[in-house]
XYZ file of C-alpha atoms in Angstrom:
615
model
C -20.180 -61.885 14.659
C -20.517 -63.993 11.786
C -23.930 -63.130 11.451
C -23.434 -59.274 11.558
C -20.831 -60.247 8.569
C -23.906 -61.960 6.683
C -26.177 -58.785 6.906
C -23.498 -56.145 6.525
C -22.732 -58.608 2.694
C -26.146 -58.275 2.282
C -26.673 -54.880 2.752
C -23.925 -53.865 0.784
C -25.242 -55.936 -1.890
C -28.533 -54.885 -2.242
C -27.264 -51.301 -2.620
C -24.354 -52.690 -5.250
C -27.512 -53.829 -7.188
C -29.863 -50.900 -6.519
C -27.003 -48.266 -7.956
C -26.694 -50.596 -11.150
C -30.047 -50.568 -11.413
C -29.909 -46.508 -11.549
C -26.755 -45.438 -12.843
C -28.487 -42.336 -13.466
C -27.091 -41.458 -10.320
C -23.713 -41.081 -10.834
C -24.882 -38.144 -13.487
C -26.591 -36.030 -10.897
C -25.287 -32.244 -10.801
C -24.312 -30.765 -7.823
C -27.015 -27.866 -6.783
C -24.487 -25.530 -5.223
C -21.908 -24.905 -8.196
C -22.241 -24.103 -12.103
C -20.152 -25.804 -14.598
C -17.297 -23.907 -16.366
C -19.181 -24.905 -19.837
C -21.962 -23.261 -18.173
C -19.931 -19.951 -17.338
C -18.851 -19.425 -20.187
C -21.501 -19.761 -22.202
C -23.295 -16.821 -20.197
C -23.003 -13.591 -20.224
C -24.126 -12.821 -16.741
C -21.886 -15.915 -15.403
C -18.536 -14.781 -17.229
C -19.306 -11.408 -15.440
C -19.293 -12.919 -12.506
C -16.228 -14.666 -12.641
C -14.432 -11.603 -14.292
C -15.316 -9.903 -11.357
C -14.043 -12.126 -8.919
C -10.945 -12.054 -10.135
C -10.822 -8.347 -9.025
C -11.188 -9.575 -5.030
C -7.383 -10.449 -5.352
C -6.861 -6.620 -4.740
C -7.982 -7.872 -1.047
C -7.877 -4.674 0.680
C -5.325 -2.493 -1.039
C -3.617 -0.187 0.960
C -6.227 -0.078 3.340
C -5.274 -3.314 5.529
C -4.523 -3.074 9.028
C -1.035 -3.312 8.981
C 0.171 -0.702 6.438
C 3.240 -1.854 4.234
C 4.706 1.279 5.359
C 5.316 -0.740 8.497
C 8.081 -2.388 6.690
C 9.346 0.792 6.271
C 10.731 4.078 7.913
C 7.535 5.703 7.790
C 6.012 3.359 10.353
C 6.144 1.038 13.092
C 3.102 -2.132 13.298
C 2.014 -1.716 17.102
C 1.128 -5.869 17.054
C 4.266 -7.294 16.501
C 8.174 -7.019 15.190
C 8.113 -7.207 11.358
C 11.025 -9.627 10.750
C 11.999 -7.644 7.072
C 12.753 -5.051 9.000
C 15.406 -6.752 11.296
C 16.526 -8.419 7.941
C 15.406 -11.737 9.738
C 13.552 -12.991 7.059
C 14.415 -16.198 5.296
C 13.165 -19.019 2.777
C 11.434 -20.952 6.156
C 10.291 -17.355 7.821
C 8.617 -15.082 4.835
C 7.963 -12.891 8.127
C 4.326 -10.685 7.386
C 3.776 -11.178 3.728
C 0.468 -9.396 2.307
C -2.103 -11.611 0.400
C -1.679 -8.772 -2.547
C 2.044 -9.991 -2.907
C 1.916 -13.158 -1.718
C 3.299 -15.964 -4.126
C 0.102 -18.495 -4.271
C -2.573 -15.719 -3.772
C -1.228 -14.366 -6.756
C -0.866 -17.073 -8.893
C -4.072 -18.336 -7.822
C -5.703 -15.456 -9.371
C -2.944 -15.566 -12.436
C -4.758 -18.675 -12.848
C -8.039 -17.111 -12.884
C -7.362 -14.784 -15.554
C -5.590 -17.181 -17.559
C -8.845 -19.313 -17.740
C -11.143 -16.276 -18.131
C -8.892 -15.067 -21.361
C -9.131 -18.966 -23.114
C -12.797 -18.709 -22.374
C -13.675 -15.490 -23.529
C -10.862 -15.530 -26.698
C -13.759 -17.364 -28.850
C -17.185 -16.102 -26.575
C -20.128 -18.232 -26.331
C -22.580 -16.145 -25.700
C -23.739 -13.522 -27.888
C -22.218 -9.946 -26.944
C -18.732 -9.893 -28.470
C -18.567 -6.179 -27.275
C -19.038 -7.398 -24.017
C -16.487 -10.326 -24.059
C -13.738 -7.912 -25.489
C -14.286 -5.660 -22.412
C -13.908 -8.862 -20.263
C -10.696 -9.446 -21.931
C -9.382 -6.041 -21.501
C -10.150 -6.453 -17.798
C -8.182 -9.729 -17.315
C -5.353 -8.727 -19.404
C -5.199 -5.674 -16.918
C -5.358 -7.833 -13.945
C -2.995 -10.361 -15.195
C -0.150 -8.065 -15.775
C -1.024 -6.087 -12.148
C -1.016 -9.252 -10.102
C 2.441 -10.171 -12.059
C 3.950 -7.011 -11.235
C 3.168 -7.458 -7.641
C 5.066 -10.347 -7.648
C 8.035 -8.764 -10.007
C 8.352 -5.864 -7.818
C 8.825 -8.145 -4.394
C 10.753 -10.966 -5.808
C 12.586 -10.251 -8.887
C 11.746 -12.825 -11.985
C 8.983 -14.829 -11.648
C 7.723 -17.938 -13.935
C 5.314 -16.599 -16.461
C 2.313 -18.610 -17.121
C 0.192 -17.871 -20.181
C -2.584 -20.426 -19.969
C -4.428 -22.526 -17.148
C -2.757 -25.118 -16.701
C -5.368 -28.382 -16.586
C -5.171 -32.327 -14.816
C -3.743 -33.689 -17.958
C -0.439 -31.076 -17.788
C 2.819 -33.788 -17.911
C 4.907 -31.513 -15.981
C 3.507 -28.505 -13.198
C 7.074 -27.262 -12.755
C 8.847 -24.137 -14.343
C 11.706 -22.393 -14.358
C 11.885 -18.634 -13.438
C 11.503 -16.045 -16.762
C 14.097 -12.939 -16.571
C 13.129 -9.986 -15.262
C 13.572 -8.516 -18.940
C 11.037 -11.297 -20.085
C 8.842 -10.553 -17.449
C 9.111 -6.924 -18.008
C 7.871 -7.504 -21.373
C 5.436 -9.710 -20.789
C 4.077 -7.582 -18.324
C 3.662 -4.425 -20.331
C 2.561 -6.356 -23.615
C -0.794 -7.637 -21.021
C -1.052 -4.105 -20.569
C -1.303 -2.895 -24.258
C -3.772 -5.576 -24.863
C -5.653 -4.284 -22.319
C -5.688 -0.805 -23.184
C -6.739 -1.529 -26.645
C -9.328 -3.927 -25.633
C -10.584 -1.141 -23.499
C -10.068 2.274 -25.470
C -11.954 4.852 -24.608
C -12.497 3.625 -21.277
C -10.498 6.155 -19.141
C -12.816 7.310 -15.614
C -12.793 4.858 -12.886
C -15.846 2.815 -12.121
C -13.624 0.147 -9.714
C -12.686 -1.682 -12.621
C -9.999 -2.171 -15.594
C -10.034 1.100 -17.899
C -7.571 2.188 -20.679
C -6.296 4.873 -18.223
C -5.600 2.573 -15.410
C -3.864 -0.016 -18.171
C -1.455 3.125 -19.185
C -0.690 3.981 -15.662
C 0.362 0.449 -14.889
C 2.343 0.280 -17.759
C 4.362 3.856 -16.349
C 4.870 2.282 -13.188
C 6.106 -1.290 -14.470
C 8.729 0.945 -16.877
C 9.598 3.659 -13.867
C 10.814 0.120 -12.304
C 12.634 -1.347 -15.169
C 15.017 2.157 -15.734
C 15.360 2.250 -11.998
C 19.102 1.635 -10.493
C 17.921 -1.937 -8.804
C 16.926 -3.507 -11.930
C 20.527 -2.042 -13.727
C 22.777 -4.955 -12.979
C 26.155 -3.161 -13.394
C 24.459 -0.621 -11.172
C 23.438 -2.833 -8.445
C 26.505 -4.985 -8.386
C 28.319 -1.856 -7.769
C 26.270 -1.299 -4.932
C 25.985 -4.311 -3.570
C 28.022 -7.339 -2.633
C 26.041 -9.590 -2.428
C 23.793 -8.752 -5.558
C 27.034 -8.845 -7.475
C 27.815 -12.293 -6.136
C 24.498 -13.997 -7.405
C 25.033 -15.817 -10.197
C 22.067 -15.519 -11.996
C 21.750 -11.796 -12.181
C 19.361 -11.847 -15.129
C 16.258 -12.679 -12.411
C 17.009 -9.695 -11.092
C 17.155 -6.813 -13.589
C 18.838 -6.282 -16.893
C 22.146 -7.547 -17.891
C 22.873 -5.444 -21.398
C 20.962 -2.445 -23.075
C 20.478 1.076 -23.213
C 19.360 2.023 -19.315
C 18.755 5.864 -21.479
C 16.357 3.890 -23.728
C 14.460 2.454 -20.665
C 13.885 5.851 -18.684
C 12.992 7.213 -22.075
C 10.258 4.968 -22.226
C 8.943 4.931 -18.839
C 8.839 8.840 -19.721
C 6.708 8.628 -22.723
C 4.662 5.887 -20.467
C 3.346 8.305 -18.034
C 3.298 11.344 -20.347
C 1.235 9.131 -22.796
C -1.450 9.122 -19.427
C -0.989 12.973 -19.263
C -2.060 13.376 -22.734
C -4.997 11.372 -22.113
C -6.272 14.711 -20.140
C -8.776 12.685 -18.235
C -7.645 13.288 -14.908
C -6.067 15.184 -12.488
C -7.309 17.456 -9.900
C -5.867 21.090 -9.329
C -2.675 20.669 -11.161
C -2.945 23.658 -13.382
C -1.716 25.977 -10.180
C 0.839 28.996 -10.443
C 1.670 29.855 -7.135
C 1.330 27.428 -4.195
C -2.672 27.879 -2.477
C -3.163 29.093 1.201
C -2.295 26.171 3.936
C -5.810 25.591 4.751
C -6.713 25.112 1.392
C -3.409 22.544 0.480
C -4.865 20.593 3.778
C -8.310 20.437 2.157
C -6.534 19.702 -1.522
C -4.764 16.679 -0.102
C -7.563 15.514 1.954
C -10.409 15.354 -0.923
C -7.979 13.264 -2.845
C -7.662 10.406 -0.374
C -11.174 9.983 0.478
C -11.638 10.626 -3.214
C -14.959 13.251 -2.867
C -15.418 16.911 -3.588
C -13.438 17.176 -7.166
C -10.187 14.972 -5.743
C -11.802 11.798 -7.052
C -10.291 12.933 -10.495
C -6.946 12.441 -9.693
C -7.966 8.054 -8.834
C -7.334 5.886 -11.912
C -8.150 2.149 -10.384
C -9.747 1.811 -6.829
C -10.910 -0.569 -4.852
C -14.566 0.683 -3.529
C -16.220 -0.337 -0.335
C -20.312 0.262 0.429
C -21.437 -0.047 4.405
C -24.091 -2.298 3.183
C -21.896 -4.721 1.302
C -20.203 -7.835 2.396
C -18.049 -6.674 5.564
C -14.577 -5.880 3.715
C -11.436 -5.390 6.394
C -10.191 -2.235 4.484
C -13.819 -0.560 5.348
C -12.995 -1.141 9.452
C -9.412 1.092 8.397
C -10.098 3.517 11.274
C -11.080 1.240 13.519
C -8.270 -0.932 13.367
C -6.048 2.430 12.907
C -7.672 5.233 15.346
C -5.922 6.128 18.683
C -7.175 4.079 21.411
C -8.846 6.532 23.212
C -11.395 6.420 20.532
C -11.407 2.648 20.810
C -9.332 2.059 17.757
C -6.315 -0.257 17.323
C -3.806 2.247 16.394
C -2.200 -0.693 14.307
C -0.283 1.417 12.105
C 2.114 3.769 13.697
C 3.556 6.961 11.814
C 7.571 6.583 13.370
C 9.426 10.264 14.147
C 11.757 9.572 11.344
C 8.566 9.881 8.765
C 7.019 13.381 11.007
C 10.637 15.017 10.540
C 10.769 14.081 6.635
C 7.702 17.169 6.217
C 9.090 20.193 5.831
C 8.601 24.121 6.840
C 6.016 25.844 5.057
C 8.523 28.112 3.794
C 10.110 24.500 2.374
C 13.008 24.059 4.431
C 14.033 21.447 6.762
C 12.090 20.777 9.873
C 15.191 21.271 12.451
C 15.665 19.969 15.981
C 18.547 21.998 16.812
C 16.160 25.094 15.765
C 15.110 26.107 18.969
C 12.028 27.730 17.477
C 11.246 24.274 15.809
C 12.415 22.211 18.943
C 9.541 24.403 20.815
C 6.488 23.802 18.671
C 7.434 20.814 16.304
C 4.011 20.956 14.786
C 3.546 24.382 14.030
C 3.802 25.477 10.574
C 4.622 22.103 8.457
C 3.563 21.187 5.133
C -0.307 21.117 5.209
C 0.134 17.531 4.039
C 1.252 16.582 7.845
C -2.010 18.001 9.284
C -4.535 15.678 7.029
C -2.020 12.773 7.183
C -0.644 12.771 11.144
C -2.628 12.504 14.294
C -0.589 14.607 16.920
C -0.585 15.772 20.492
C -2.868 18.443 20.649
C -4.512 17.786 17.148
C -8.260 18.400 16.516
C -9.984 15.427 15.973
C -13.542 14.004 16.582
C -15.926 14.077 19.544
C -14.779 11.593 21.839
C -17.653 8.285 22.555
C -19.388 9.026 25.930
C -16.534 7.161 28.066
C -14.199 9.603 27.058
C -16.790 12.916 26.524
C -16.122 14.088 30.072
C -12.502 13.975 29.799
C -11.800 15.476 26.792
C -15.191 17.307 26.182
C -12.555 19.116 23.171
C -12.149 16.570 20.910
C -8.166 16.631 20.940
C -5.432 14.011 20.324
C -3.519 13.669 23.574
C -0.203 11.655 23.437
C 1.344 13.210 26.405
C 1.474 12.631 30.042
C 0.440 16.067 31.868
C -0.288 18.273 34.921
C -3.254 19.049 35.901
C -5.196 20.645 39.347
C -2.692 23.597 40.585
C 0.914 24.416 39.106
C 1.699 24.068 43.112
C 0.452 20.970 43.797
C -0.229 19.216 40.227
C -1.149 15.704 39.855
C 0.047 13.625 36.819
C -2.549 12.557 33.839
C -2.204 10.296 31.134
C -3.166 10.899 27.646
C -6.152 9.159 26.447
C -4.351 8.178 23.319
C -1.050 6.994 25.314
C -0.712 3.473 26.427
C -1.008 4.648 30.242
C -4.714 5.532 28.831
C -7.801 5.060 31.195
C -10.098 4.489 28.641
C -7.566 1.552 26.885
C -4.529 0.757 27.014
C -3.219 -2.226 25.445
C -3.618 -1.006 22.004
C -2.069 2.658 22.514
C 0.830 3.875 20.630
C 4.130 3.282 20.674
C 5.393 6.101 18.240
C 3.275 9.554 19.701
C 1.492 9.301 16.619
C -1.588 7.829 14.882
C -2.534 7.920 10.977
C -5.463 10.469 9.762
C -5.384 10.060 5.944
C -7.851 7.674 4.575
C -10.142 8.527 7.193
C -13.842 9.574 7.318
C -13.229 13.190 9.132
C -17.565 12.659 9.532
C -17.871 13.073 13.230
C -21.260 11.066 13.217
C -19.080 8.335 12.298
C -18.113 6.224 15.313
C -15.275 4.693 13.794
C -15.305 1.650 16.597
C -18.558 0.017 15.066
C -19.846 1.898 11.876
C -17.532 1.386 8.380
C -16.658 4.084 6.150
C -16.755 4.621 2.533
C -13.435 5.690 1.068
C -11.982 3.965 -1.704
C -8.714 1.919 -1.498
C -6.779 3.616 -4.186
C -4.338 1.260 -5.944
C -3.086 3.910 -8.598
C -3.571 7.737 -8.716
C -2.949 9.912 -11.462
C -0.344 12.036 -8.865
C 1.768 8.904 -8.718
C 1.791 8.834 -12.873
C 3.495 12.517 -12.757
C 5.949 11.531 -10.039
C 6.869 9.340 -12.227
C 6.930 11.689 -15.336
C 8.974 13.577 -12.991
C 11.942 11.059 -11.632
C 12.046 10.023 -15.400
C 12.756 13.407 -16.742
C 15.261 14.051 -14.291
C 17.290 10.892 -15.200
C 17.261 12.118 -18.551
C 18.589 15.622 -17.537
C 15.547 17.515 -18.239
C 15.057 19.255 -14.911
C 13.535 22.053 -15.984
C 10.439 19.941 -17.146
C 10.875 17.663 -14.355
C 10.329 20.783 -11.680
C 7.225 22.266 -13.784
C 5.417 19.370 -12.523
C 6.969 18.531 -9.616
C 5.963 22.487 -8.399
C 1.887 21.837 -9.862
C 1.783 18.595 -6.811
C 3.708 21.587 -4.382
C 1.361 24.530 -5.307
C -1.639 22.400 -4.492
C -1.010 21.419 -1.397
C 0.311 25.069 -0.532
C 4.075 24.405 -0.537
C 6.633 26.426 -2.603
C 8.258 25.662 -5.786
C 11.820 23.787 -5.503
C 14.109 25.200 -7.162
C 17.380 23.265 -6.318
C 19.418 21.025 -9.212
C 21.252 18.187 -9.588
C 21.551 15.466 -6.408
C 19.751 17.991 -4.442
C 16.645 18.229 -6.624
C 16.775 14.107 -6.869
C 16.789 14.439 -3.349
C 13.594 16.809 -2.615
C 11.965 14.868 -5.139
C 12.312 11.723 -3.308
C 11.178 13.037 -0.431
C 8.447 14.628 -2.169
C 6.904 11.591 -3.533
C 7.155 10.030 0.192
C 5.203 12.590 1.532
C 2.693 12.729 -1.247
C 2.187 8.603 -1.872
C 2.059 7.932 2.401
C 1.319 4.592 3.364
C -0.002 3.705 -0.425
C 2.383 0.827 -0.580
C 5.053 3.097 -2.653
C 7.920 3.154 -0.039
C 8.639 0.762 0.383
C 9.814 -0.304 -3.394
C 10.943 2.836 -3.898
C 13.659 2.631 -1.041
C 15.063 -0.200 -2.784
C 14.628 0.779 -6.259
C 16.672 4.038 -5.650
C 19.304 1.960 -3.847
C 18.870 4.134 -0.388
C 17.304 1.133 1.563
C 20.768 0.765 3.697
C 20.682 4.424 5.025
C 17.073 4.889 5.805
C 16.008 1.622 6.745
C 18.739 0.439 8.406
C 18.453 2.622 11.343
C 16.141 2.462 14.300
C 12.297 3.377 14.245
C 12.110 6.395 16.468
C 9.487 8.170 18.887
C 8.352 11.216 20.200
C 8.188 11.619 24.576
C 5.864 14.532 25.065
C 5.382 16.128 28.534
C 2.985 19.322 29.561
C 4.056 20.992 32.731
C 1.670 23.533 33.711
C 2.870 26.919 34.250
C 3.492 29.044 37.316
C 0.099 29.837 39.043
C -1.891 27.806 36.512
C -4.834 25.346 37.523
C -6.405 22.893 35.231
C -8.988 20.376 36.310
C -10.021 19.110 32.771
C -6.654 18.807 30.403
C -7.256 20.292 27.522
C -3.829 21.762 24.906
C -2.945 24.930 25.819
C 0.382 26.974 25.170
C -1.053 29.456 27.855
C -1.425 27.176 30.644
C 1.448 24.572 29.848
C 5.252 24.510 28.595
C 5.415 21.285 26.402
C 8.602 19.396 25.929
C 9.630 17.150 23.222
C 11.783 14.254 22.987
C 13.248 12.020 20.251
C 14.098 8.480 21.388
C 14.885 5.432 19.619
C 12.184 2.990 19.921
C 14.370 0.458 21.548
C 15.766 -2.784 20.560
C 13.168 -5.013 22.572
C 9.955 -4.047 20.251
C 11.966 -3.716 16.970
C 15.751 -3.876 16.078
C 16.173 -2.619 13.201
C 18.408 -3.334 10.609
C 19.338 -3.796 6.935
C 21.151 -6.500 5.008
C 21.129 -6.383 1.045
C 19.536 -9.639 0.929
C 16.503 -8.056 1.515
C 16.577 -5.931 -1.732
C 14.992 -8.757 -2.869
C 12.739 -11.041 -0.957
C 12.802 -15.353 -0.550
C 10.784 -17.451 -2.263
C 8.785 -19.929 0.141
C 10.449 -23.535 1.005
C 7.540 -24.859 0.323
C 7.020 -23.543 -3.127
C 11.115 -24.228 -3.658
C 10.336 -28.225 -2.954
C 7.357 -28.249 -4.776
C 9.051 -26.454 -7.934
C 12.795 -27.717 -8.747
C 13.154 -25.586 -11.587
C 13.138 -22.205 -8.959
C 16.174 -20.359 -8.110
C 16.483 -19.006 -5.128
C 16.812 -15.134 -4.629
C 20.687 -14.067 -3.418
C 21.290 -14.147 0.172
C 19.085 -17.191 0.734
């Protein structure tokens, strides 16, 4: 023993005296990783890091479970969302996207905050260049902000990177008026810093700086952020104590809509996008369909109406928001159907006369999906819905190319046999991942029928702000200043080109179909569910249950079928509304949840943090 002692001394010493002999050695640079001195100083480096910063979009709107799932709009097959049984607490965030999510963001905060000391003074030689980067990163810092204003109230606002040699890493919560300006001031830096830089390319552009800027102010004016508003509203809002984290305490709320209305007209001015908004009358239905569908997949003219999007190539590194259809097709094309559009959503589209869809109409109780707003054709995939060729398993059995949600007859009306959908969960082809609603999503996806959405990715952009969304907000801003007669000039140009009619209703009933009208237009492009809360209706449409549709096909005296296929001839379909039921999702609201908790973990790390109400 004593003599492994003796050599292990010796060994020990002869490398002591080796690595004093070459202290070179502790100077050697690692080969995987660049210095920031090194960055900075070049051109091609600093673009790289610039761009990176960008990847804390993640996948946008485009993830597998939609944030409409947190909503009345949908239902997440894969698992209760606990927000939506107000279940969520300070030690349970419940499903929290990265692109809201309190360190993501600030880990990217920090990002741009080094990127801007960096490039304020630029070391390499292309100042043009450099002030571009800056534009960029003030763009990104106040977007990634605003994700976290719009989910948690105030949040602390760090202006610099904070380094080793920082005495304190704790700080207190800014207001939400503070952060408001904050916010928008990163924004007019950045649309200087990038004038004349208005199309999208996938990054930072003048236009998409504006836009931001519309959206942050639409917020601010809105009756959430009013804190004599919301205290009237809600009990425990008006209990918090510290009511300036949440919204403003004094001012001119006519001021603040005034400005979020010169925000978005100020991107309507611009005259740089939009796509068939210069419409008198409404276009035929097959023409809205194809409107609405060429400006989610952003191709054929409808990429004009995208201001900032996330882009995806098949060749590129293997992004989740590229597999969308995959992980949202029905499951008889071997999707996921993650993503469920709820009943509640399908009755929100209306006639295409523009009246209510009805279930005490018996003519609308008979053939739900028979003349609706074009919209609900290239967003919804329903029973009996055309859709793509079906992969060889499921070729013979539904050689049509039709959703099927139902159970049905087939063989003789005498002696039928029952057959399950291939898109139900009683499937043959799958049936674990079928849905629970009668429904599937279509928008966002590649309608290519080459494309088999199981194992090949498509192309379509995530789009994180649309010029549409800009006049919606033009729109709910002119109407809380009383001009309704503007607001419903461009309310009717997003009707007549998707083929609806022009509203003509005032007062709470024209607030009303324009609420519903920006649902219907901004589906499942994380807009819901802010808006829900922002307008103060959260307790009356999310605090009811998620419900389905039961769909039957009984085949008709002296009919025979041997291959289903949907058929008013051979088959009298029923319809059913049902409530989901309590054991997948119980839905409910408590006002807590206006607002949502701060992690534990980031509470005990930060002392300085208040807590949101309710918490």
């Amino acid at each position: 023993m004593n003599h492994i002692v003796k050599c292990l001394s010796s060994s020990l010493l002869v490398g002591m005296t080796m690595v004093a002999c070459n202290s070179d050695f502790l100077d050697t640079k690692p080969l995987d990783k660049v210095s920031g001195d090194a960055v900075w100083a070049d051109q091609a480096l600093s673009e790289a890091f610039v761009t990176d910063v960008y990847n804390g979009i993640r996948d946008g709107i485009l993830d597998q479970m939609s944030f409409d799932c947190q909503t009345d709009n949908a239902l997440y097959s894969f698992g209760k969302q606990d927000v939506n049984e107000a279940n969520v607490s300070p030690s349970n965030l419940g499903t929290v996207k990265n692109t809201m999510e309190w360190s993501a963001m600030y880990s990217r905060i920090r990002a741009a905050n080094i990127a801007l000391a960096n490039l304020a003074k630029p070391k390499f030689d292309n100042a043009t260049v450099a002030a571009r980067m800056r534009g960029e990163m003030y763009f990104m810092r106040g977007y990634f902000y605003n994700q976290l204003l719009r989910y948690y109230g105030a949040i602390p606002l760090i202006k610099s990177p904070y380094t080793l040699d920082n005495p304190d890493f704790t700080i207190a919560r800014n207001t939400y008026e503070e952060c408001v300006n904050s916010i928008v001031s990163d924004l007019d830096s950045a649309a200087i810093l990038l004038k004349g830089k208005t199309l999208t390319s996938g990054r930072a552009t003048m236009g998409a700086a504006m836009a931001l800027k519309a959206r942050v102010l639409l917020y601010a004016a809105s009756d959430l952020y009013d804190v004599p508003t919301a205290k009237a509203k809600s009990t425990v809002l008006a209990g918090f104590n510290k009511p300036e984290l949440l919204g403003y305490v004094s001012g001119d709320r006519v001021a603040r809509w005034t400005k979020a209305r010169d925000a978005a007209k100020a991107v309507i001015d611009l005259n740089q996008y939009g796509y068939k908004l210069n419409l008198t009358a409404p276009v035929s239905a097959a023409e809205g369909q194809q409107n609405y569908i060429n400006m989610y997949l952003s191709r054929n003219g409808g990429e004009a109406d995208g201001i900032f999007l996330k882009y995806y190539i098949r060749a590129s590194f293997d992004d989740w928001g590229s597999w969308y259809p995959r992980n949202n097709m029905p499951n008889g094309y071997h999707g996921w159907t993650s993503s469920e559009p709820t009943q509640n959503l399908v009755d929100n589209y209306e006639m295409m006369d523009g009246t209510k869809f009805d279930w005490k109409n018996p003519a609308h109780a008979a053939t739900p999906y028979e003349n609706r707003d074009p919209r609900f054709y290239a967003s919804i995939l329903y029973d009996g819905a055309q859709w793509k060729p079906r992969t060889p398993d499921g070729a013979g059995i539904d050689p049509a190319g039709q959703i099927q949600m139902g159970e049905y007859e087939v063989g003789s009306s005498s002696a039928p046999t029952k057959y399950s959908g291939l898109d139900t969960r009683n499937s043959s082809i799958e049936n674990w991942n079928g849905t629970w609603t009668g429904y599937a999503i279509r928008k966002f996806m590649d309608p290519d029928p080459t494309l088999v959405d199981q194992n090949i990715r498509q192309e379509v952009p995530s789009i994180q702000i649309r010029f549409t969304e800009v006049v919606l907000n033009y729109v709910e801003a002119c109407l809380a200043l009383g001009q309704e007669t503007e607001a419903k000039t461009w309310l009717n140009k997003v009707r007549f080109r998707v083929g609806m009619p022009a509203i003509t209703e005032t007062g709470a009933a024209l607030v009303a179909r324009y609420q519903n009208e920006r649902n219907i237009e901004m589906l499942f492009e994380d807009q819901r569910f802010y808006d829900v809360r922002r307008w103060m209706i959260a307790p009356t449409v999310l605090g009811k249950q998620a419900q389905i549709i039961v769909i039957t096909g009984k085949l008709k005296p002296g009919k025979t079928v041997t291959t289903y296929k949907y058929s008013k001839d051979n088959y009298t379909y029923s319809y059913s509304v049902q409530d989901l039921g309590t054991g997948k999702e119980n839905r409910k609201w408590a006002d807590k949840i206006y607002f949502l908790p701060i992690s534990r973990d980031e509470i005990n790390r930060n002392k300085q943090l208040i807590q949101n109400p309710g918490y």
